[in-house]
mmJSON file of the N, C-alpha and C atoms, coordinates in Angstrom:
{"data_MODEL":{"atom_site":{
"group_PDB":["ATOM","ATOM","ATOM","ATOM","ATOM","ATOM","ATOM","ATOM","ATOM","ATOM","ATOM","ATOM","ATOM","ATOM","ATOM","ATOM","ATOM","ATOM","ATOM","ATOM","ATOM","ATOM","ATOM","ATOM","ATOM","ATOM","ATOM","ATOM","ATOM","ATOM","ATOM","ATOM","ATOM","ATOM","ATOM","ATOM","ATOM","ATOM","ATOM","ATOM","ATOM","ATOM","ATOM","ATOM","ATOM","ATOM","ATOM","ATOM","ATOM","ATOM","ATOM","ATOM","ATOM","ATOM","ATOM","ATOM","ATOM","ATOM","ATOM","ATOM","ATOM","ATOM","ATOM","ATOM","ATOM","ATOM","ATOM","ATOM","ATOM","ATOM","ATOM","ATOM","ATOM","ATOM","ATOM","ATOM","ATOM","ATOM","ATOM","ATOM","ATOM","ATOM","ATOM","ATOM","ATOM","ATOM","ATOM","ATOM","ATOM","ATOM","ATOM","ATOM","ATOM","ATOM","ATOM","ATOM","ATOM","ATOM","ATOM","ATOM","ATOM","ATOM","ATOM","ATOM","ATOM","ATOM","ATOM","ATOM","ATOM","ATOM","ATOM","ATOM","ATOM","ATOM","ATOM","ATOM","ATOM","ATOM","ATOM","ATOM","ATOM","ATOM","ATOM","ATOM","ATOM","ATOM","ATOM","ATOM","ATOM","ATOM","ATOM","ATOM","ATOM","ATOM","ATOM","ATOM","ATOM","ATOM","ATOM","ATOM","ATOM","ATOM","ATOM","ATOM","ATOM","ATOM","ATOM","ATOM","ATOM","ATOM","ATOM","ATOM","ATOM","ATOM","ATOM","ATOM","ATOM","ATOM","ATOM","ATOM","ATOM","ATOM","ATOM","ATOM","ATOM","ATOM","ATOM","ATOM","ATOM","ATOM","ATOM","ATOM","ATOM","ATOM","ATOM","ATOM","ATOM","ATOM","ATOM","ATOM","ATOM","ATOM","ATOM","ATOM","ATOM","ATOM","ATOM","ATOM","ATOM","ATOM","ATOM","ATOM","ATOM","ATOM","ATOM","ATOM","ATOM","ATOM","ATOM","ATOM","ATOM"],
"id":[1,2,3,4,5,6,7,8,9,10,11,12,13,14,15,16,17,18,19,20,21,22,23,24,25,26,27,28,29,30,31,32,33,34,35,36,37,38,39,40,41,42,43,44,45,46,47,48,49,50,51,52,53,54,55,56,57,58,59,60,61,62,63,64,65,66,67,68,69,70,71,72,73,74,75,76,77,78,79,80,81,82,83,84,85,86,87,88,89,90,91,92,93,94,95,96,97,98,99,100,101,102,103,104,105,106,107,108,109,110,111,112,113,114,115,116,117,118,119,120,121,122,123,124,125,126,127,128,129,130,131,132,133,134,135,136,137,138,139,140,141,142,143,144,145,146,147,148,149,150,151,152,153,154,155,156,157,158,159,160,161,162,163,164,165,166,167,168,169,170,171,172,173,174,175,176,177,178,179,180,181,182,183,184,185,186,187,188,189,190,191,192,193,194,195,196,197,198,199,200,201],
"type_symbol":["N","C","C","N","C","C","N","C","C","N","C","C","N","C","C","N","C","C","N","C","C","N","C","C","N","C","C","N","C","C","N","C","C","N","C","C","N","C","C","N","C","C","N","C","C","N","C","C","N","C","C","N","C","C","N","C","C","N","C","C","N","C","C","N","C","C","N","C","C","N","C","C","N","C","C","N","C","C","N","C","C","N","C","C","N","C","C","N","C","C","N","C","C","N","C","C","N","C","C","N","C","C","N","C","C","N","C","C","N","C","C","N","C","C","N","C","C","N","C","C","N","C","C","N","C","C","N","C","C","N","C","C","N","C","C","N","C","C","N","C","C","N","C","C","N","C","C","N","C","C","N","C","C","N","C","C","N","C","C","N","C","C","N","C","C","N","C","C","N","C","C","N","C","C","N","C","C","N","C","C","N","C","C","N","C","C","N","C","C","N","C","C","N","C","C","N","C","C","N","C","C"],
"label_atom_id":["N","CA","C","N","CA","C","N","CA","C","N","CA","C","N","CA","C","N","CA","C","N","CA","C","N","CA","C","N","CA","C","N","CA","C","N","CA","C","N","CA","C","N","CA","C","N","CA","C","N","CA","C","N","CA","C","N","CA","C","N","CA","C","N","CA","C","N","CA","C","N","CA","C","N","CA","C","N","CA","C","N","CA","C","N","CA","C","N","CA","C","N","CA","C","N","CA","C","N","CA","C","N","CA","C","N","CA","C","N","CA","C","N","CA","C","N","CA","C","N","CA","C","N","CA","C","N","CA","C","N","CA","C","N","CA","C","N","CA","C","N","CA","C","N","CA","C","N","CA","C","N","CA","C","N","CA","C","N","CA","C","N","CA","C","N","CA","C","N","CA","C","N","CA","C","N","CA","C","N","CA","C","N","CA","C","N","CA","C","N","CA","C","N","CA","C","N","CA","C","N","CA","C","N","CA","C","N","CA","C","N","CA","C","N","CA","C","N","CA","C","N","CA","C","N","CA","C","N","CA","C","N","CA","C"],
"label_alt_id":[null,null,null,null,null,null,null,null,null,null,null,null,null,null,null,null,null,null,null,null,null,null,null,null,null,null,null,null,null,null,null,null,null,null,null,null,null,null,null,null,null,null,null,null,null,null,null,null,null,null,null,null,null,null,null,null,null,null,null,null,null,null,null,null,null,null,null,null,null,null,null,null,null,null,null,null,null,null,null,null,null,null,null,null,null,null,null,null,null,null,null,null,null,null,null,null,null,null,null,null,null,null,null,null,null,null,null,null,null,null,null,null,null,null,null,null,null,null,null,null,null,null,null,null,null,null,null,null,null,null,null,null,null,null,null,null,null,null,null,null,null,null,null,null,null,null,null,null,null,null,null,null,null,null,null,null,null,null,null,null,null,null,null,null,null,null,null,null,null,null,null,null,null,null,null,null,null,null,null,null,null,null,null,null,null,null,null,null,null,null,null,null,null,null,null,null,null,null,null,null,null],
"label_comp_id":["MET","MET","MET","ALA","ALA","ALA","ILE","ILE","ILE","LYS","LYS","LYS","SER","SER","SER","VAL","VAL","VAL","SER","SER","SER","ILE","ILE","ILE","ARG","ARG","ARG","ILE","ILE","ILE","GLU","GLU","GLU","GLU","GLU","GLU","GLU","GLU","GLU","MET","MET","MET","LEU","LEU","LEU","GLU","GLU","GLU","LYS","LYS","LYS","LEU","LEU","LEU","GLY","GLY","GLY","PHE","PHE","PHE","VAL","VAL","VAL","ALA","ALA","ALA","ASP","ASP","ASP","TYR","TYR","TYR","GLU","GLU","GLU","GLY","GLY","GLY","ARG","ARG","ARG","SER","SER","SER","VAL","VAL","VAL","ASN","ASN","ASN","SER","SER","SER","HIS","HIS","HIS","ILE","ILE","ILE","LEU","LEU","LEU","VAL","VAL","VAL","LEU","LEU","LEU","ILE","ILE","ILE","ARG","ARG","ARG","GLU","GLU","GLU","ASN","ASN","ASN","ILE","ILE","ILE","LYS","LYS","LYS","ALA","ALA","ALA","PHE","PHE","PHE","GLU","GLU","GLU","GLN","GLN","GLN","GLU","GLU","GLU","TYR","TYR","TYR","GLY","GLY","GLY","LYS","LYS","LYS","ILE","ILE","ILE","ASP","ASP","ASP","GLY","GLY","GLY","THR","THR","THR","ILE","ILE","ILE","ARG","ARG","ARG","PRO","PRO","PRO","ASP","ASP","ASP","VAL","VAL","VAL","ASN","ASN","ASN","VAL","VAL","VAL","LYS","LYS","LYS","PRO","PRO","PRO","GLY","GLY","GLY","ARG","ARG","ARG","LYS","LYS","LYS","LYS","LYS","LYS"],
"label_asym_id":["A","A","A","A","A","A","A","A","A","A","A","A","A","A","A","A","A","A","A","A","A","A","A","A","A","A","A","A","A","A","A","A","A","A","A","A","A","A","A","A","A","A","A","A","A","A","A","A","A","A","A","A","A","A","A","A","A","A","A","A","A","A","A","A","A","A","A","A","A","A","A","A","A","A","A","A","A","A","A","A","A","A","A","A","A","A","A","A","A","A","A","A","A","A","A","A","A","A","A","A","A","A","A","A","A","A","A","A","A","A","A","A","A","A","A","A","A","A","A","A","A","A","A","A","A","A","A","A","A","A","A","A","A","A","A","A","A","A","A","A","A","A","A","A","A","A","A","A","A","A","A","A","A","A","A","A","A","A","A","A","A","A","A","A","A","A","A","A","A","A","A","A","A","A","A","A","A","A","A","A","A","A","A","A","A","A","A","A","A","A","A","A","A","A","A","A","A","A","A","A","A"],
"label_entity_id":["1","1","1","1","1","1","1","1","1","1","1","1","1","1","1","1","1","1","1","1","1","1","1","1","1","1","1","1","1","1","1","1","1","1","1","1","1","1","1","1","1","1","1","1","1","1","1","1","1","1","1","1","1","1","1","1","1","1","1","1","1","1","1","1","1","1","1","1","1","1","1","1","1","1","1","1","1","1","1","1","1","1","1","1","1","1","1","1","1","1","1","1","1","1","1","1","1","1","1","1","1","1","1","1","1","1","1","1","1","1","1","1","1","1","1","1","1","1","1","1","1","1","1","1","1","1","1","1","1","1","1","1","1","1","1","1","1","1","1","1","1","1","1","1","1","1","1","1","1","1","1","1","1","1","1","1","1","1","1","1","1","1","1","1","1","1","1","1","1","1","1","1","1","1","1","1","1","1","1","1","1","1","1","1","1","1","1","1","1","1","1","1","1","1","1","1","1","1","1","1","1"],
"label_seq_id":[1,1,1,2,2,2,3,3,3,4,4,4,5,5,5,6,6,6,7,7,7,8,8,8,9,9,9,10,10,10,11,11,11,12,12,12,13,13,13,14,14,14,15,15,15,16,16,16,17,17,17,18,18,18,19,19,19,20,20,20,21,21,21,22,22,22,23,23,23,24,24,24,25,25,25,26,26,26,27,27,27,28,28,28,29,29,29,30,30,30,31,31,31,32,32,32,33,33,33,34,34,34,35,35,35,36,36,36,37,37,37,38,38,38,39,39,39,40,40,40,41,41,41,42,42,42,43,43,43,44,44,44,45,45,45,46,46,46,47,47,47,48,48,48,49,49,49,50,50,50,51,51,51,52,52,52,53,53,53,54,54,54,55,55,55,56,56,56,57,57,57,58,58,58,59,59,59,60,60,60,61,61,61,62,62,62,63,63,63,64,64,64,65,65,65,66,66,66,67,67,67],
"pdbx_PDB_ins_code":[null,null,null,null,null,null,null,null,null,null,null,null,null,null,null,null,null,null,null,null,null,null,null,null,null,null,null,null,null,null,null,null,null,null,null,null,null,null,null,null,null,null,null,null,null,null,null,null,null,null,null,null,null,null,null,null,null,null,null,null,null,null,null,null,null,null,null,null,null,null,null,null,null,null,null,null,null,null,null,null,null,null,null,null,null,null,null,null,null,null,null,null,null,null,null,null,null,null,null,null,null,null,null,null,null,null,null,null,null,null,null,null,null,null,null,null,null,null,null,null,null,null,null,null,null,null,null,null,null,null,null,null,null,null,null,null,null,null,null,null,null,null,null,null,null,null,null,null,null,null,null,null,null,null,null,null,null,null,null,null,null,null,null,null,null,null,null,null,null,null,null,null,null,null,null,null,null,null,null,null,null,null,null,null,null,null,null,null,null,null,null,null,null,null,null,null,null,null,null,null,null],
"Cartn_x":[17.913,18.768,18.519,19.683,19.596,19.456,18.848,18.735,19.883,20.708,21.816,21.432,22.188,22.15,23.138,23.151,24.009,23.791,24.62,24.781,25.375,24.92,25.369,25.437,26.608,26.517,25.81,24.907,24.168,23.988,24.065,23.759,22.364,22.265,20.786,20.072,20.216,19.101,18.91,19.919,19.086,18.494,19.016,18.067,16.645,16.608,15.152,14.427,14.891,14.529,13.924,15.168,14.594,13.386,13.245,12.108,10.778,10.778,9.968,9.479,10.367,9.677,9.236,9.878,9.137,8.055,7.9,6.709,5.531,5.932,5.159,4.522,5.36,5.068,4.697,4.342,3.704,4.528,5.946,6.714,7.98,8.172,9.425,10.638,11.568,13.038,13.683,13.309,14.123,13.554,12.351,11.619,11.775,11.791,12.039,13.776,14.498,16.049,16.052,15.343,15.165,15.047,13.579,13.084,14.334,15.049,15.803,16.863,17.24,18.716,18.093,16.599,16.504,16.285,15.861,15.576,17.272,18.055,19.516,20.086,19.847,20.306,19.49,18.431,17.441,18.071,18.554,19.021,20.263,21.18,22.493,22.282,21.519,21.466,20.861,20.161,19.53,20.713,21.483,22.644,24.08,24.228,25.37,25.195,24.064,23.881,23.558,23.022,22.434,23.842,23.47,24.346,24.088,25.118,24.906,24.264,23.155,22.604,20.936,20.283,18.898,18.338,17.317,16.503,15.508,14.975,13.665,12.51,11.684,10.532,10.193,9.879,9.323,9.993,11.171,12.254,12.581,12.67,13.319,11.965,12.229,10.833,10.148,8.741,8.189,7.888,7.774,7.359,5.885,5.556,3.961,3.522,1.96,1.159,1.2,1.105,1.313,-0.081,0.142,-1.251,-2.356],
"Cartn_y":[-81.363,-80.449,-79.193,-78.249,-77.051,-76.529,-75.325,-74.865,-73.892,-73.783,-73.058,-72.292,-71.104,-70.217,-70.128,-70.098,-70.059,-68.751,-68.159,-67.243,-67.564,-67.228,-67.288,-66.205,-66.419,-65.227,-65.743,-64.843,-65.45,-64.014,-64.557,-63.149,-62.843,-61.387,-60.996,-61.511,-61.562,-62.291,-63.588,-64.139,-65.727,-65.453,-64.723,-64.805,-64.436,-63.432,-63.021,-64.182,-65.084,-66.251,-67.291,-67.239,-68.327,-67.811,-66.679,-65.854,-66.263,-66.118,-66.342,-67.647,-68.71,-70.195,-70.687,-69.948,-70.036,-69.43,-68.46,-67.983,-68.7,-68.892,-69.925,-71.016,-71.733,-72.967,-72.868,-71.188,-70.95,-71.087,-70.905,-70.726,-69.567,-69.322,-68.388,-68.892,-67.952,-68.565,-69.471,-69.369,-69.856,-71.082,-71.584,-72.691,-73.342,-72.789,-73.212,-73.888,-73.187,-73.516,-75.044,-75.062,-76.315,-77.395,-77.209,-78.127,-78.763,-77.666,-78.249,-79.192,-78.731,-79.175,-80.554,-80.592,-81.84,-83.098,-82.5,-83.431,-83.744,-82.892,-83.15,-84.255,-84.384,-85.251,-86.63,-86.32,-87.682,-88.107,-87.64,-88.147,-88.622,-87.801,-88.708,-89.738,-89.87,-91.256,-92.236,-92.088,-93.247,-93.729,-92.729,-93.396,-93.896,-93.376,-93.717,-93.98,-94.409,-94.792,-93.791,-94.244,-93.313,-92.422,-91.357,-90.254,-90.358,-90.775,-90.889,-89.152,-89.124,-87.702,-88.201,-87.066,-86.988,-85.793,-85.859,-84.697,-84.915,-83.69,-83.862,-82.977,-83.11,-82.376,-81.388,-81.987,-81.203,-80.105,-80.261,-79.049,-77.949,-78.672,-78.152,-77.112,-76.501,-75.576,-76.488,-76.579,-77.474,-76.503,-77.028,-76.367,-75.783,-74.68,-74.475,-75.191,-74.777,-75.198,-74.634,-75.649,-74.727,-73.918,-72.656,-71.834,-72.576],
"Cartn_z":[-1.507,-2.427,-2.58,-2.814,-2.872,-4.289,-4.359,-5.645,-5.737,-6.868,-7.33,-8.685,-8.309,-9.542,-10.248,-11.859,-12.725,-13.539,-13.891,-14.863,-16.33,-17.391,-18.743,-19.684,-20.467,-21.436,-22.711,-23.262,-24.506,-25.214,-26.494,-27.54,-27.464,-27.598,-27.249,-28.238,-29.532,-30.607,-30.187,-29.594,-29.185,-27.901,-26.87,-25.852,-26.173,-27.005,-27.58,-28.334,-29.108,-29.61,-28.655,-27.623,-26.448,-25.601,-25.545,-24.951,-25.809,-26.887,-27.634,-27.818,-27.909,-27.857,-26.43,-25.246,-24.066,-23.844,-24.334,-24.38,-25.082,-26.251,-27.014,-26.221,-25.57,-24.763,-23.319,-23.043,-21.869,-20.487,-20.71,-19.545,-19.765,-18.616,-18.42,-19.146,-19.334,-20.005,-19.182,-17.706,-16.858,-16.551,-16.7,-16.569,-18.13,-19.07,-20.681,-20.538,-19.968,-20.057,-19.108,-17.997,-17.224,-17.612,-18.495,-19.555,-20.536,-21.157,-22.1,-21.517,-20.388,-19.594,-19.169,-19.037,-18.431,-19.442,-20.801,-21.915,-22.038,-22.251,-22.689,-21.563,-20.472,-19.461,-19.693,-19.893,-20.202,-21.506,-22.592,-23.695,-23.41,-22.805,-22.542,-21.78,-20.782,-19.815,-20.603,-21.465,-22.473,-23.285,-23.809,-24.585,-23.793,-22.871,-22.001,-20.626,-19.932,-19.023,-17.64,-16.563,-15.79,-15.321,-14.765,-13.996,-12.655,-11.97,-10.101,-9.902,-9.051,-8.734,-9.023,-8.189,-8.535,-8.706,-9.721,-10.16,-9.376,-8.595,-7.828,-8.262,-8.855,-9.207,-8.405,-7.332,-5.972,-5.595,-5.876,-5.599,-6.709,-7.982,-9.286,-9.639,-10.279,-10.792,-11.823,-12.168,-13.116,-14.169,-15.171,-16.505,-16.37,-16.922,-16.927,-18.231,-18.304,-19.173,-20.682,-21.362,-22.74,-23.112,-23.8,-23.995,-24.961],
"occupancy":[1.0,1.0,1.0,1.0,1.0,1.0,1.0,1.0,1.0,1.0,1.0,1.0,1.0,1.0,1.0,1.0,1.0,1.0,1.0,1.0,1.0,1.0,1.0,1.0,1.0,1.0,1.0,1.0,1.0,1.0,1.0,1.0,1.0,1.0,1.0,1.0,1.0,1.0,1.0,1.0,1.0,1.0,1.0,1.0,1.0,1.0,1.0,1.0,1.0,1.0,1.0,1.0,1.0,1.0,1.0,1.0,1.0,1.0,1.0,1.0,1.0,1.0,1.0,1.0,1.0,1.0,1.0,1.0,1.0,1.0,1.0,1.0,1.0,1.0,1.0,1.0,1.0,1.0,1.0,1.0,1.0,1.0,1.0,1.0,1.0,1.0,1.0,1.0,1.0,1.0,1.0,1.0,1.0,1.0,1.0,1.0,1.0,1.0,1.0,1.0,1.0,1.0,1.0,1.0,1.0,1.0,1.0,1.0,1.0,1.0,1.0,1.0,1.0,1.0,1.0,1.0,1.0,1.0,1.0,1.0,1.0,1.0,1.0,1.0,1.0,1.0,1.0,1.0,1.0,1.0,1.0,1.0,1.0,1.0,1.0,1.0,1.0,1.0,1.0,1.0,1.0,1.0,1.0,1.0,1.0,1.0,1.0,1.0,1.0,1.0,1.0,1.0,1.0,1.0,1.0,1.0,1.0,1.0,1.0,1.0,1.0,1.0,1.0,1.0,1.0,1.0,1.0,1.0,1.0,1.0,1.0,1.0,1.0,1.0,1.0,1.0,1.0,1.0,1.0,1.0,1.0,1.0,1.0,1.0,1.0,1.0,1.0,1.0,1.0,1.0,1.0,1.0,1.0,1.0,1.0,1.0,1.0,1.0,1.0,1.0,1.0],
"B_iso_or_equiv":[0.0,0.0,0.0,0.0,0.0,0.0,0.0,0.0,0.0,0.0,0.0,0.0,0.0,0.0,0.0,0.0,0.0,0.0,0.0,0.0,0.0,0.0,0.0,0.0,0.0,0.0,0.0,0.0,0.0,0.0,0.0,0.0,0.0,0.0,0.0,0.0,0.0,0.0,0.0,0.0,0.0,0.0,0.0,0.0,0.0,0.0,0.0,0.0,0.0,0.0,0.0,0.0,0.0,0.0,0.0,0.0,0.0,0.0,0.0,0.0,0.0,0.0,0.0,0.0,0.0,0.0,0.0,0.0,0.0,0.0,0.0,0.0,0.0,0.0,0.0,0.0,0.0,0.0,0.0,0.0,0.0,0.0,0.0,0.0,0.0,0.0,0.0,0.0,0.0,0.0,0.0,0.0,0.0,0.0,0.0,0.0,0.0,0.0,0.0,0.0,0.0,0.0,0.0,0.0,0.0,0.0,0.0,0.0,0.0,0.0,0.0,0.0,0.0,0.0,0.0,0.0,0.0,0.0,0.0,0.0,0.0,0.0,0.0,0.0,0.0,0.0,0.0,0.0,0.0,0.0,0.0,0.0,0.0,0.0,0.0,0.0,0.0,0.0,0.0,0.0,0.0,0.0,0.0,0.0,0.0,0.0,0.0,0.0,0.0,0.0,0.0,0.0,0.0,0.0,0.0,0.0,0.0,0.0,0.0,0.0,0.0,0.0,0.0,0.0,0.0,0.0,0.0,0.0,0.0,0.0,0.0,0.0,0.0,0.0,0.0,0.0,0.0,0.0,0.0,0.0,0.0,0.0,0.0,0.0,0.0,0.0,0.0,0.0,0.0,0.0,0.0,0.0,0.0,0.0,0.0,0.0,0.0,0.0,0.0,0.0,0.0],
"pdbx_formal_charge":[null,null,null,null,null,null,null,null,null,null,null,null,null,null,null,null,null,null,null,null,null,null,null,null,null,null,null,null,null,null,null,null,null,null,null,null,null,null,null,null,null,null,null,null,null,null,null,null,null,null,null,null,null,null,null,null,null,null,null,null,null,null,null,null,null,null,null,null,null,null,null,null,null,null,null,null,null,null,null,null,null,null,null,null,null,null,null,null,null,null,null,null,null,null,null,null,null,null,null,null,null,null,null,null,null,null,null,null,null,null,null,null,null,null,null,null,null,null,null,null,null,null,null,null,null,null,null,null,null,null,null,null,null,null,null,null,null,null,null,null,null,null,null,null,null,null,null,null,null,null,null,null,null,null,null,null,null,null,null,null,null,null,null,null,null,null,null,null,null,null,null,null,null,null,null,null,null,null,null,null,null,null,null,null,null,null,null,null,null,null,null,null,null,null,null,null,null,null,null,null,null],
"auth_seq_id":[1,1,1,2,2,2,3,3,3,4,4,4,5,5,5,6,6,6,7,7,7,8,8,8,9,9,9,10,10,10,11,11,11,12,12,12,13,13,13,14,14,14,15,15,15,16,16,16,17,17,17,18,18,18,19,19,19,20,20,20,21,21,21,22,22,22,23,23,23,24,24,24,25,25,25,26,26,26,27,27,27,28,28,28,29,29,29,30,30,30,31,31,31,32,32,32,33,33,33,34,34,34,35,35,35,36,36,36,37,37,37,38,38,38,39,39,39,40,40,40,41,41,41,42,42,42,43,43,43,44,44,44,45,45,45,46,46,46,47,47,47,48,48,48,49,49,49,50,50,50,51,51,51,52,52,52,53,53,53,54,54,54,55,55,55,56,56,56,57,57,57,58,58,58,59,59,59,60,60,60,61,61,61,62,62,62,63,63,63,64,64,64,65,65,65,66,66,66,67,67,67],
"auth_comp_id":["MET","MET","MET","ALA","ALA","ALA","ILE","ILE","ILE","LYS","LYS","LYS","SER","SER","SER","VAL","VAL","VAL","SER","SER","SER","ILE","ILE","ILE","ARG","ARG","ARG","ILE","ILE","ILE","GLU","GLU","GLU","GLU","GLU","GLU","GLU","GLU","GLU","MET","MET","MET","LEU","LEU","LEU","GLU","GLU","GLU","LYS","LYS","LYS","LEU","LEU","LEU","GLY","GLY","GLY","PHE","PHE","PHE","VAL","VAL","VAL","ALA","ALA","ALA","ASP","ASP","ASP","TYR","TYR","TYR","GLU","GLU","GLU","GLY","GLY","GLY","ARG","ARG","ARG","SER","SER","SER","VAL","VAL","VAL","ASN","ASN","ASN","SER","SER","SER","HIS","HIS","HIS","ILE","ILE","ILE","LEU","LEU","LEU","VAL","VAL","VAL","LEU","LEU","LEU","ILE","ILE","ILE","ARG","ARG","ARG","GLU","GLU","GLU","ASN","ASN","ASN","ILE","ILE","ILE","LYS","LYS","LYS","ALA","ALA","ALA","PHE","PHE","PHE","GLU","GLU","GLU","GLN","GLN","GLN","GLU","GLU","GLU","TYR","TYR","TYR","GLY","GLY","GLY","LYS","LYS","LYS","ILE","ILE","ILE","ASP","ASP","ASP","GLY","GLY","GLY","THR","THR","THR","ILE","ILE","ILE","ARG","ARG","ARG","PRO","PRO","PRO","ASP","ASP","ASP","VAL","VAL","VAL","ASN","ASN","ASN","VAL","VAL","VAL","LYS","LYS","LYS","PRO","PRO","PRO","GLY","GLY","GLY","ARG","ARG","ARG","LYS","LYS","LYS","LYS","LYS","LYS"],
"auth_asym_id":["A","A","A","A","A","A","A","A","A","A","A","A","A","A","A","A","A","A","A","A","A","A","A","A","A","A","A","A","A","A","A","A","A","A","A","A","A","A","A","A","A","A","A","A","A","A","A","A","A","A","A","A","A","A","A","A","A","A","A","A","A","A","A","A","A","A","A","A","A","A","A","A","A","A","A","A","A","A","A","A","A","A","A","A","A","A","A","A","A","A","A","A","A","A","A","A","A","A","A","A","A","A","A","A","A","A","A","A","A","A","A","A","A","A","A","A","A","A","A","A","A","A","A","A","A","A","A","A","A","A","A","A","A","A","A","A","A","A","A","A","A","A","A","A","A","A","A","A","A","A","A","A","A","A","A","A","A","A","A","A","A","A","A","A","A","A","A","A","A","A","A","A","A","A","A","A","A","A","A","A","A","A","A","A","A","A","A","A","A","A","A","A","A","A","A","A","A","A","A","A","A"],
"auth_atom_id":["N","CA","C","N","CA","C","N","CA","C","N","CA","C","N","CA","C","N","CA","C","N","CA","C","N","CA","C","N","CA","C","N","CA","C","N","CA","C","N","CA","C","N","CA","C","N","CA","C","N","CA","C","N","CA","C","N","CA","C","N","CA","C","N","CA","C","N","CA","C","N","CA","C","N","CA","C","N","CA","C","N","CA","C","N","CA","C","N","CA","C","N","CA","C","N","CA","C","N","CA","C","N","CA","C","N","CA","C","N","CA","C","N","CA","C","N","CA","C","N","CA","C","N","CA","C","N","CA","C","N","CA","C","N","CA","C","N","CA","C","N","CA","C","N","CA","C","N","CA","C","N","CA","C","N","CA","C","N","CA","C","N","CA","C","N","CA","C","N","CA","C","N","CA","C","N","CA","C","N","CA","C","N","CA","C","N","CA","C","N","CA","C","N","CA","C","N","CA","C","N","CA","C","N","CA","C","N","CA","C","N","CA","C","N","CA","C","N","CA","C","N","CA","C","N","CA","C","N","CA","C","N","CA","C"],
"pdbx_PDB_model_num":[1,1,1,1,1,1,1,1,1,1,1,1,1,1,1,1,1,1,1,1,1,1,1,1,1,1,1,1,1,1,1,1,1,1,1,1,1,1,1,1,1,1,1,1,1,1,1,1,1,1,1,1,1,1,1,1,1,1,1,1,1,1,1,1,1,1,1,1,1,1,1,1,1,1,1,1,1,1,1,1,1,1,1,1,1,1,1,1,1,1,1,1,1,1,1,1,1,1,1,1,1,1,1,1,1,1,1,1,1,1,1,1,1,1,1,1,1,1,1,1,1,1,1,1,1,1,1,1,1,1,1,1,1,1,1,1,1,1,1,1,1,1,1,1,1,1,1,1,1,1,1,1,1,1,1,1,1,1,1,1,1,1,1,1,1,1,1,1,1,1,1,1,1,1,1,1,1,1,1,1,1,1,1,1,1,1,1,1,1,1,1,1,1,1,1,1,1,1,1,1,1]
}}}
């Protein structure tokens, strides 16, 4: 599975707050966004059923440890 890049448009204040939360959790903003996406997909699949495809932790960025 290839790693893909995505750019998003985000308000500066929201990005700063996201950075604060990510830092508190001991992650980079990028890693924190991946955690949020994984949690969202998991919640979706629990409610609506499995989505075809695979998420491989050995390939995707793993979250850092909490401080």
